[in-house]
XYZ file of C-alpha atoms in Angstrom:
656
model
C -4.155 25.707 -13.858
C -5.980 23.726 -11.232
C -9.698 24.086 -11.630
C -11.399 25.164 -8.412
C -14.824 24.136 -9.638
C -16.200 21.134 -7.767
C -19.349 19.804 -6.217
C -19.916 17.578 -3.191
C -22.219 14.658 -2.608
C -24.393 16.739 -0.265
C -25.073 20.474 -0.057
C -23.007 20.851 3.117
C -19.272 20.088 2.939
C -18.335 17.836 5.850
C -14.984 16.160 6.502
C -16.339 12.632 6.157
C -17.760 13.134 2.670
C -15.944 11.988 -0.453
C -15.744 15.044 -2.762
C -16.110 14.403 -6.492
C -14.501 16.886 -8.847
C -16.381 17.808 -11.998
C -13.173 18.781 -13.785
C -9.597 17.609 -13.512
C -6.516 19.788 -13.208
C -5.358 20.722 -16.680
C -2.383 18.530 -17.519
C 0.494 20.212 -19.347
C 0.660 17.650 -22.109
C 3.664 17.584 -24.427
C 4.012 15.502 -27.606
C 5.866 13.195 -27.595
C 5.721 12.726 -23.815
C 9.011 13.448 -22.030
C 10.385 11.163 -19.313
C 8.135 10.184 -16.421
C 10.144 12.174 -13.910
C 10.075 15.294 -16.119
C 6.285 15.036 -16.410
C 5.877 14.549 -12.671
C 8.168 17.447 -11.792
C 6.473 19.721 -14.334
C 3.230 19.271 -12.380
C 4.658 19.766 -8.892
C 2.782 23.055 -8.489
C -0.530 21.299 -9.200
C -0.184 18.734 -6.403
C -2.647 19.259 -3.589
C -1.562 18.997 0.059
C -2.152 15.405 1.096
C -4.428 16.665 3.867
C -6.730 18.016 1.134
C -6.667 14.707 -0.749
C -7.553 12.988 2.532
C -10.410 15.398 3.238
C -11.770 14.928 -0.279
C -11.593 11.149 0.211
C -13.538 11.243 3.487
C -10.583 10.737 5.843
C -10.729 13.023 8.886
C -7.662 14.776 10.258
C -7.442 12.580 13.377
C -6.962 9.559 11.093
C -4.034 11.083 9.201
C -0.326 10.916 10.072
C 1.578 13.306 7.813
C 4.930 12.410 6.254
C 5.644 15.810 4.724
C 3.183 17.625 2.464
C 2.417 14.931 -0.087
C 2.125 11.602 1.668
C 0.590 10.355 4.889
C -0.174 7.205 6.823
C -3.858 6.474 7.413
C -5.108 5.027 10.689
C -6.992 1.739 10.653
C -9.621 3.476 12.805
C -11.246 4.520 9.519
C -12.719 1.026 9.224
C -14.363 1.287 12.645
C -15.886 4.670 11.846
C -17.239 3.463 8.506
C -18.157 -0.091 9.519
C -21.796 0.429 8.536
C -20.959 1.841 5.088
C -21.662 -0.341 2.073
C -18.628 -1.333 0.035
C -17.879 -0.062 -3.450
C -17.180 -1.844 -6.715
C -13.956 -3.865 -6.615
C -11.898 -3.964 -9.851
C -8.692 -5.956 -10.413
C -6.194 -5.106 -13.155
C -4.108 -7.938 -14.591
C -2.302 -8.602 -17.860
C -1.236 -10.971 -20.596
C 2.178 -12.655 -20.431
C 4.537 -9.646 -20.488
C 7.853 -8.845 -22.095
C 10.746 -7.978 -19.739
C 9.806 -4.304 -20.268
C 6.385 -4.707 -18.644
C 3.135 -3.877 -20.412
C 1.805 -1.054 -18.265
C -0.567 -2.562 -15.693
C 0.316 0.069 -13.108
C -0.101 2.816 -15.696
C -3.484 1.394 -16.748
C -4.574 1.127 -13.109
C -3.695 4.762 -12.455
C -5.098 5.988 -15.774
C -8.349 4.128 -15.074
C -8.503 5.657 -11.596
C -7.979 9.133 -13.034
C -10.690 8.507 -15.640
C -13.242 7.304 -13.089
C -12.495 10.037 -10.549
C -11.728 13.102 -12.615
C -13.559 12.481 -15.909
C -16.538 10.273 -15.018
C -17.239 11.906 -11.649
C -17.039 8.638 -9.711
C -15.719 8.119 -6.222
C -12.564 6.101 -6.726
C -9.385 4.860 -5.065
C -6.418 3.253 -6.801
C -4.612 0.711 -4.597
C -1.134 -0.337 -5.685
C 2.010 -1.938 -4.286
C 5.102 -0.170 -3.043
C 7.998 -0.851 -5.434
C 11.173 -2.593 -4.369
C 14.399 -0.668 -4.844
C 15.764 -3.760 -6.583
C 14.021 -3.093 -9.915
C 14.210 0.679 -9.349
C 18.003 0.582 -9.603
C 18.070 -2.484 -11.851
C 16.178 -2.951 -15.123
C 12.425 -2.603 -14.898
C 12.184 0.718 -13.119
C 9.555 1.890 -10.675
C 5.855 1.246 -10.298
C 4.318 4.731 -10.083
C 2.717 4.425 -13.511
C 4.034 6.524 -16.343
C 3.471 9.383 -18.716
C 0.409 11.398 -17.709
C -0.958 8.624 -15.484
C 1.293 8.650 -12.448
C 1.341 8.651 -8.680
C 3.156 11.735 -7.411
C 5.620 12.691 -6.086
C 7.049 9.782 -8.073
C 10.537 10.208 -6.584
C 9.182 9.658 -3.069
C 6.962 6.806 -4.251
C 9.873 4.902 -5.821
C 12.491 5.596 -3.138
C 11.905 4.739 0.549
C 8.305 6.094 0.669
C 7.350 5.893 4.379
C 9.910 3.218 5.229
C 7.692 0.119 5.184
C 10.166 -2.046 3.262
C 12.995 -0.943 5.557
C 10.858 -2.050 8.513
C 10.332 -5.428 6.846
C 14.080 -5.849 6.312
C 14.758 -4.981 9.962
C 12.078 -7.340 11.283
C 13.027 -10.213 8.976
C 16.720 -10.012 9.798
C 16.057 -9.692 13.526
C 14.364 -13.099 13.305
C 17.336 -14.490 11.368
C 19.782 -13.144 13.960
C 17.703 -14.563 16.816
C 17.561 -17.947 15.114
C 21.310 -18.296 14.576
C 22.113 -16.882 18.007
C 19.825 -19.475 19.599
C 21.571 -22.312 17.761
C 24.940 -20.997 18.940
C 23.899 -20.645 22.577
C 22.260 -24.055 22.703
C 25.405 -25.620 21.239
C 27.649 -24.158 23.946
C 25.507 -24.295 27.109
C 23.906 -26.890 29.339
C 20.156 -26.960 29.939
C 20.679 -25.476 33.399
C 22.741 -22.561 32.104
C 20.329 -21.932 29.243
C 17.362 -21.706 31.594
C 19.284 -19.493 34.040
C 20.166 -17.051 31.266
C 16.716 -17.073 29.684
C 15.044 -16.489 33.065
C 17.635 -14.735 35.241
C 16.911 -13.825 38.836
C 16.044 -10.192 39.408
C 18.943 -8.442 41.174
C 16.567 -6.737 43.615
C 13.984 -9.411 44.387
C 16.040 -12.509 43.679
C 13.069 -13.986 41.803
C 12.714 -15.197 38.239
C 9.822 -14.257 35.965
C 8.505 -15.242 32.569
C 7.848 -12.586 29.947
C 4.389 -13.012 28.348
C 5.828 -14.659 25.227
C 7.612 -17.219 27.417
C 4.296 -18.138 29.003
C 2.961 -18.746 25.474
C 5.831 -21.172 24.846
C 5.085 -22.987 28.093
C 1.441 -23.375 27.074
C 2.505 -24.754 23.691
C 4.595 -27.354 25.554
C 1.667 -28.254 27.813
C 3.214 -26.523 30.844
C 0.509 -24.596 32.707
C 2.773 -23.067 35.347
C 3.507 -19.324 35.202
C 6.232 -19.148 37.862
C 9.672 -20.209 36.524
C 10.742 -21.375 39.971
C 8.041 -24.086 39.993
C 9.176 -25.827 36.810
C 10.752 -29.271 37.175
C 14.183 -29.849 35.676
C 12.578 -31.757 32.793
C 10.197 -28.849 32.149
C 13.083 -26.391 32.297
C 14.972 -28.383 29.679
C 11.927 -28.590 27.374
C 11.361 -24.855 27.741
C 14.972 -23.794 27.210
C 16.095 -26.012 24.347
C 14.578 -25.597 20.859
C 16.835 -28.277 19.305
C 16.778 -26.619 15.901
C 17.996 -28.832 13.052
C 20.520 -26.657 11.138
C 19.799 -28.618 7.938
C 16.083 -27.757 8.104
C 16.179 -23.991 8.494
C 13.801 -22.249 6.103
C 14.188 -18.633 7.235
C 16.564 -16.525 5.120
C 17.851 -12.994 5.417
C 16.609 -10.285 3.035
C 17.915 -7.123 1.394
C 16.137 -4.639 -0.892
C 18.855 -4.686 -3.554
C 19.374 -6.895 -6.595
C 22.542 -8.532 -5.250
C 23.175 -11.857 -6.978
C 26.197 -12.611 -4.789
C 23.974 -13.054 -1.749
C 21.942 -15.874 -3.287
C 24.136 -18.465 -1.616
C 26.462 -17.632 1.274
C 28.217 -19.242 4.215
C 27.648 -17.777 7.671
C 29.414 -18.422 10.934
C 32.999 -17.835 9.839
C 33.922 -15.710 12.858
C 36.220 -17.213 15.464
C 33.438 -17.696 18.044
C 30.801 -18.933 15.539
C 32.802 -21.494 13.541
C 31.026 -24.406 15.196
C 27.756 -23.148 13.680
C 28.799 -22.598 10.082
C 26.084 -23.279 7.516
C 25.017 -22.516 3.974
C 22.179 -20.051 3.566
C 21.296 -17.062 1.388
C 19.360 -13.860 0.976
C 16.014 -13.173 -0.695
C 14.829 -9.837 -2.044
C 13.028 -7.962 0.756
C 9.616 -8.090 -0.908
C 9.811 -11.916 -0.945
C 9.962 -11.995 2.857
C 7.082 -13.740 4.559
C 6.725 -10.590 6.646
C 5.742 -8.731 3.476
C 3.153 -11.402 2.676
C 1.792 -11.225 6.224
C 1.513 -7.440 5.941
C -0.423 -7.779 2.695
C -2.809 -10.455 3.998
C -3.491 -9.227 7.550
C -6.841 -7.730 8.503
C -5.743 -5.852 11.645
C -2.787 -5.184 13.940
C -3.848 -8.084 16.177
C -4.169 -10.391 13.172
C -0.714 -9.367 11.941
C 0.840 -10.120 15.333
C -0.894 -13.499 15.453
C 0.385 -14.347 11.971
C 3.920 -13.340 12.960
C 3.761 -15.674 15.949
C 2.939 -18.652 13.692
C 5.714 -18.101 11.129
C 7.840 -21.250 10.922
C 11.582 -20.614 10.730
C 12.886 -24.197 10.931
C 12.145 -27.724 12.041
C 13.641 -29.207 15.187
C 15.506 -32.513 15.300
C 12.185 -34.344 15.716
C 10.708 -32.608 12.640
C 8.438 -30.345 14.698
C 8.018 -26.708 13.566
C 9.986 -23.968 15.316
C 8.133 -20.647 15.202
C 8.847 -16.981 15.731
C 6.974 -17.314 19.026
C 9.379 -20.075 20.079
C 12.278 -17.699 19.437
C 10.569 -15.106 21.653
C 10.709 -12.360 19.025
C 7.030 -11.918 18.010
C 6.493 -8.780 20.088
C 9.682 -7.117 18.877
C 8.811 -7.851 15.236
C 5.333 -6.386 15.739
C 6.838 -3.228 17.244
C 9.046 -2.818 14.165
C 5.984 -3.250 11.919
C 3.396 -1.228 13.873
C 3.508 1.744 11.482
C 3.953 -0.323 8.327
C 0.464 -1.800 8.762
C -1.050 1.623 8.009
C -1.568 2.321 4.272
C 0.208 5.318 2.757
C -2.036 7.892 1.076
C -0.797 9.636 -2.079
C -2.355 11.184 -5.195
C -2.253 10.910 -8.979
C -1.452 13.741 -11.378
C -5.223 14.353 -11.540
C -5.777 14.246 -7.762
C -7.279 10.761 -7.535
C -6.541 9.289 -4.085
C -4.131 6.351 -3.982
C -3.356 3.848 -1.257
C 0.180 2.446 -1.514
C 0.543 -0.563 0.729
C 2.686 -3.722 0.693
C 4.719 -4.862 -2.282
C 5.156 -8.622 -2.711
C 6.508 -9.728 -6.101
C 4.065 -11.879 -8.061
C 6.578 -14.384 -9.446
C 8.074 -15.325 -6.049
C 5.270 -14.186 -3.725
C 1.527 -13.505 -4.104
C 1.919 -10.180 -5.907
C -0.917 -8.040 -4.563
C -1.311 -4.945 -2.406
C -2.849 -5.214 1.025
C -6.270 -6.421 2.095
C -6.351 -3.623 4.665
C -5.968 -0.917 1.988
C -8.659 -2.505 -0.185
C -11.139 -2.785 2.675
C -10.542 0.801 3.818
C -10.924 2.129 0.272
C -14.094 0.119 -0.414
C -15.704 1.663 2.681
C -14.507 5.172 1.804
C -15.909 5.169 -1.742
C -19.265 3.683 -0.730
C -21.658 1.568 -2.761
C -21.507 3.654 -5.944
C -17.715 4.095 -5.895
C -14.824 2.092 -7.330
C -11.584 0.635 -5.990
C -9.021 -0.318 -8.625
C -6.291 -2.702 -7.486
C -3.486 -4.312 -9.472
C -2.317 -7.946 -9.501
C 1.291 -8.433 -10.576
C 2.452 -9.847 -13.940
C 0.004 -11.939 -16.005
C -3.338 -13.437 -15.056
C -1.657 -16.828 -14.662
C 0.401 -15.458 -11.773
C -0.861 -12.329 -9.993
C -4.557 -12.674 -10.794
C -4.684 -16.397 -9.972
C -3.156 -15.576 -6.576
C -5.443 -12.550 -6.193
C -8.447 -14.867 -6.352
C -7.150 -18.053 -4.736
C -5.130 -16.402 -1.943
C -6.165 -12.774 -1.435
C -9.911 -13.095 -2.051
C -10.013 -16.436 -0.223
C -8.534 -14.641 2.801
C -10.400 -11.310 2.570
C -13.779 -12.748 1.479
C -13.972 -9.855 -1.007
C -15.144 -10.432 -4.572
C -14.363 -8.167 -7.551
C -17.062 -7.010 -9.943
C -14.779 -7.030 -12.974
C -11.234 -7.673 -14.177
C -9.219 -5.561 -16.609
C -6.717 -7.481 -18.751
C -3.908 -5.272 -20.089
C -2.507 -6.162 -23.499
C -0.052 -4.442 -25.819
C 0.549 -4.939 -29.513
C 4.258 -5.235 -28.711
C 3.829 -8.140 -26.297
C 1.323 -9.942 -28.528
C 3.817 -9.838 -31.401
C 6.419 -11.567 -29.224
C 3.899 -14.354 -28.644
C 3.366 -14.594 -32.396
C 7.013 -15.440 -32.934
C 8.585 -11.981 -32.940
C 12.255 -11.496 -32.049
C 13.355 -11.359 -28.423
C 12.710 -8.100 -26.568
C 15.849 -7.151 -24.640
C 15.824 -4.355 -22.032
C 18.177 -1.542 -22.958
C 18.208 -2.402 -26.671
C 16.075 -0.728 -29.376
C 12.966 -2.629 -30.458
C 13.348 -4.443 -33.751
C 11.320 -3.399 -36.804
C 8.620 -6.030 -36.246
C 7.508 -4.060 -33.174
C 7.474 -0.569 -34.678
C 5.890 -1.319 -38.071
C 2.537 -2.854 -38.913
C 2.569 -6.658 -38.977
C -0.949 -8.056 -38.785
C 0.092 -11.659 -39.402
C 2.527 -11.704 -36.487
C 0.002 -9.926 -34.273
C -2.835 -12.304 -35.101
C -0.672 -15.307 -34.253
C 0.285 -13.715 -30.936
C -3.304 -13.027 -29.917
C -3.538 -16.668 -28.822
C -1.799 -15.578 -25.621
C -4.427 -12.910 -24.940
C -7.191 -15.414 -25.678
C -5.681 -17.844 -23.179
C -5.631 -15.133 -20.499
C -9.279 -14.315 -21.235
C -10.016 -18.008 -20.719
C -8.058 -18.008 -17.435
C -10.147 -15.061 -16.258
C -13.273 -16.995 -17.190
C -12.319 -19.779 -14.784
C -13.176 -17.453 -11.899
C -16.570 -16.244 -13.152
C -15.688 -12.532 -13.276
C -16.248 -10.490 -16.490
C -13.026 -9.334 -18.125
C -12.373 -6.183 -20.154
C -9.306 -6.064 -22.386
C -7.464 -2.734 -22.115
C -5.157 -2.273 -25.099
C -2.347 -0.059 -23.822
C -1.596 1.887 -26.991
C 1.866 2.914 -28.182
C 2.552 5.492 -30.892
C 3.884 2.772 -33.214
C 0.593 0.836 -33.099
C -1.498 1.236 -36.250
C -5.315 1.575 -36.328
C -5.619 -1.791 -38.084
C -3.500 -3.500 -35.433
C -5.555 -2.035 -32.597
C -8.815 -2.991 -34.295
C -7.572 -6.556 -34.823
C -6.808 -6.966 -31.117
C -10.202 -5.524 -30.162
C -12.107 -7.897 -32.414
C -10.143 -10.981 -31.378
C -10.655 -10.124 -27.696
C -14.405 -9.740 -28.108
C -14.653 -12.920 -30.172
C -12.833 -14.754 -27.358
C -15.476 -13.764 -24.825
C -14.210 -10.510 -23.335
C -16.972 -8.282 -21.947
C -15.415 -5.453 -23.974
C -12.106 -4.421 -25.504
C -10.969 -0.804 -25.385
C -7.965 1.116 -26.651
C -6.478 3.270 -23.869
C -4.175 6.267 -24.417
C -3.829 7.273 -20.764
C -0.015 7.363 -20.947
C -0.194 10.175 -23.477
C -3.516 11.743 -22.467
C -3.947 11.106 -18.738
C -7.331 10.049 -17.406
C -9.113 11.332 -20.497
C -7.322 8.644 -22.509
C -8.872 5.946 -20.290
C -12.373 7.430 -20.208
C -13.804 4.791 -22.562
C -12.162 2.095 -20.451
C -13.736 3.626 -17.341
C -17.161 3.581 -18.986
C -16.716 -0.114 -19.834
C -15.735 -0.844 -16.221
C -18.859 0.937 -14.934
C -21.023 -1.150 -17.265
C -19.324 -4.417 -16.294
C -19.681 -3.693 -12.585
C -23.416 -3.216 -13.009
C -23.751 -6.841 -14.124
C -24.218 -9.732 -11.734
C -21.272 -12.096 -11.276
C -20.155 -14.734 -8.790
C -16.533 -15.451 -7.894
C -15.543 -19.106 -8.271
C -12.326 -20.228 -6.606
C -10.234 -22.763 -8.501
C -10.000 -25.387 -5.757
C -11.379 -26.277 -2.338
C -9.343 -25.943 0.869
C -9.734 -29.674 1.475
C -7.971 -30.708 -1.744
C -4.504 -32.209 -1.018
C -1.541 -29.943 -1.733
C -0.329 -32.021 -4.692
C -3.782 -31.874 -6.288
C -3.981 -28.099 -5.806
C -0.634 -27.682 -7.566
C -1.746 -29.994 -10.388
C -5.013 -28.046 -10.753
C -3.206 -24.737 -11.204
C -0.639 -26.257 -13.563
C -3.187 -27.898 -15.859
C -6.147 -25.521 -15.737
C -4.244 -22.205 -15.627
C -0.839 -22.820 -17.216
C -1.933 -25.514 -19.672
C 0.569 -28.141 -18.473
C 0.026 -31.813 -19.231
C 1.475 -32.931 -15.906
C 3.620 -31.955 -12.923
C 6.912 -33.601 -11.959
C 7.777 -33.304 -8.270
C 11.386 -33.714 -7.159
C 12.157 -36.069 -4.285
C 12.755 -33.015 -2.074
C 9.407 -31.500 -3.071
C 7.573 -34.781 -2.381
C 9.244 -35.097 1.012
C 8.321 -31.547 2.004
C 4.729 -31.899 0.813
C 4.342 -34.996 2.987
C 5.796 -33.108 5.951
C 3.484 -30.118 5.418
C 0.423 -32.360 5.195
C 1.522 -34.121 8.411
C 1.959 -30.805 10.221
C -1.562 -29.682 9.314
C -0.758 -27.257 6.497
C -2.637 -29.220 3.841
C -5.650 -26.879 3.736
C -3.558 -23.839 2.798
C -3.793 -22.301 -0.689
C -0.917 -22.514 -3.162
C 1.387 -19.646 -4.142
C 3.291 -20.807 -7.225
C 6.754 -19.337 -7.792
C 7.588 -19.353 -11.505
C 8.763 -17.185 -14.374
C 6.340 -14.430 -15.425
C 7.634 -14.445 -19.024
C 5.787 -17.593 -20.116
C 2.659 -19.505 -19.196
C 5.061 -22.377 -18.577
C 8.167 -22.623 -16.375
C 10.436 -21.856 -19.361
C 10.707 -18.127 -20.177
C 11.595 -18.941 -23.793
C 8.257 -20.655 -24.473
C 5.996 -17.897 -25.803
C 2.407 -17.915 -27.015
C 0.411 -20.736 -25.421
C 2.682 -23.708 -24.681
C 0.958 -27.084 -24.365
C 1.956 -30.628 -23.516
C 4.748 -29.595 -21.159
C 5.500 -31.051 -17.735
C 5.861 -28.478 -14.977
C 8.849 -29.240 -12.721
C 8.420 -28.532 -9.015
C 11.953 -28.586 -7.629
C 11.254 -27.432 -4.073
C 8.354 -26.438 -1.836
C 8.337 -23.983 1.048
C 5.638 -22.936 3.481
C 4.647 -19.533 4.836
C 2.513 -20.510 7.819
C 2.000 -16.932 9.006
C 0.931 -15.726 5.572
C -1.101 -18.888 5.184
C 0.128 -20.474 1.948
C 2.434 -23.152 0.563
C 4.701 -22.097 -2.288
C 6.245 -24.491 -4.809
C 9.329 -23.373 -6.755
C 8.834 -24.238 -10.418
C 11.830 -24.590 -12.703
C 14.823 -22.330 -12.244
C 13.297 -19.565 -10.146
C 15.470 -17.179 -8.144
C 14.274 -15.377 -5.034
C 16.675 -12.450 -5.440
C 17.381 -10.836 -8.836
C 20.794 -9.715 -10.054
C 21.956 -6.461 -11.598
C 22.442 -6.333 -15.383
C 25.546 -5.043 -17.144
C 23.931 -1.637 -17.498
C 21.691 -1.004 -14.453
C 19.315 1.924 -14.151
C 21.399 3.515 -11.412
C 23.794 4.911 -14.060
C 21.139 7.496 -14.932
C 20.038 8.430 -11.419
C 21.576 11.481 -9.787
C 20.823 14.421 -7.523
C 21.149 18.102 -8.395
C 22.912 19.238 -5.230
C 21.985 22.874 -5.852
C 18.225 22.324 -6.061
C 17.794 18.909 -4.420
C 16.037 17.686 -7.577
C 16.257 13.965 -8.403
C 17.427 13.348 -11.969
C 17.106 10.356 -14.288
C 14.565 8.304 -12.335
C 12.798 6.872 -15.448
């Protein structure tokens, strides 16, 4: 039963106060835990209306846009109302180098949030990314947590949610369509005809007019006139013709499905488009620059400005062609106007959750939005906590959290939580390969202290990576039933000896927030200590040196080998003024190196950088290291085989 006993921060309950419960709803815990979806659906009757979660979190009704009973968009006006509030304690959750099964960072994040909110009586938000439907129907599954530490309703969380990713797909592909259409029209029309069609005469007045975005293009070209009729023929030609180089197009289409056959395609095979045939491909939707812009924007105006700067290609003189040049900035912003608002949900124990943005960490920057973090930090106040997750290991998601997200937001965390599992550490000690869909071999389900001790070098390396940034790190050992007490104690001791602030065993998957209570207490202690964030490199460092710094100091590489293509692009980006941007490395998450087969702590390797791309709107340059793919493929036995719908009850079946 849901306990109705609670107290508030003041004697009078007001809608802008954050209510702190003294007791959590009683979870219906079963041993061993059933599937995630069975647990979530067994607690459906305990979910509070999202309006109640909002009220408890200090969000007033005028700031809430309901999407049914259990999720809602939250207006950015919250930040204006609470602008004078002090910010809470910022906590980032990262991990060691994972197995393909994942090591439970999302589950730890949610379990920690439940512990802080429901068991330690702290004001707390958990901020996580929206999952892509690629992994949901592929191998890895969703990202709602698991066991008794979940975001609910988990079916809605993992499927569609409030449509943000669909909006990103629509906006991204509108840009792609505009780009190819412009190339086609320029190839078949004279300058005069192009200008006449871009600025047609009004049928009633007989006059031409510029739309506002066309005036922006004129200003970029140094044309100060605002009346199309006053442009010279030379100015009309400059305005109308983008002269896009088809061999230097960087913008790709996206789809939110793991479809390997779209990695490389030929477009323009229709009868009227054959003169514009070219090779291109698709990326997974969450790798779109629009997703990165969403995650890194600070406001609607900032998002629109970033969209306008996104570079889609170079022209035949090697000058950047932007979304503004295509005239599509306003339309893209309209498609994304609701996506910029974070989605409010709840955990099984009624902790508030912001779900916002969902960039992958291996091919993008892998963190939820700055907007959600800033809103949550104001809502919880100076004595509250905001727990956010950085994707994959500390070498990927956490490095980008600091060097990209914190560099942009100017926020600084008080502590980091490093998630480790006995299972993953054994793989780094030389254990057999972990293959999704196949049973774990005996090394992972029986005690093996020797293998585990060897593998702890990977955890120690990640503790050292965390130390580069000056933020105290707590190791959270995500416990499995096959872990023995001696194995767990060994990991704890080795973590502390390596310099971790603390090391704690967490059983939140089996026990909910209560199983992460000790972890929550360690986080509270760590956040009370003074720390100072140190970024890894200065903005002024050349792009090549930034890449080398990350490769050597974070990954442990001896050197970096740049391909001729990568060198050429880096020179171009420096020439175009992008040299002060941070770096967003795209590499495998399954090793500290570029080779997923190299476990433990590889040393002496040379990191290959085969290509480099730039996301000017998001504000980073991203090198592609080794054989990295920007859209996954489906395995032989995808997860969709188990997913179904009970057509009598409407209940989703088999979703993890």
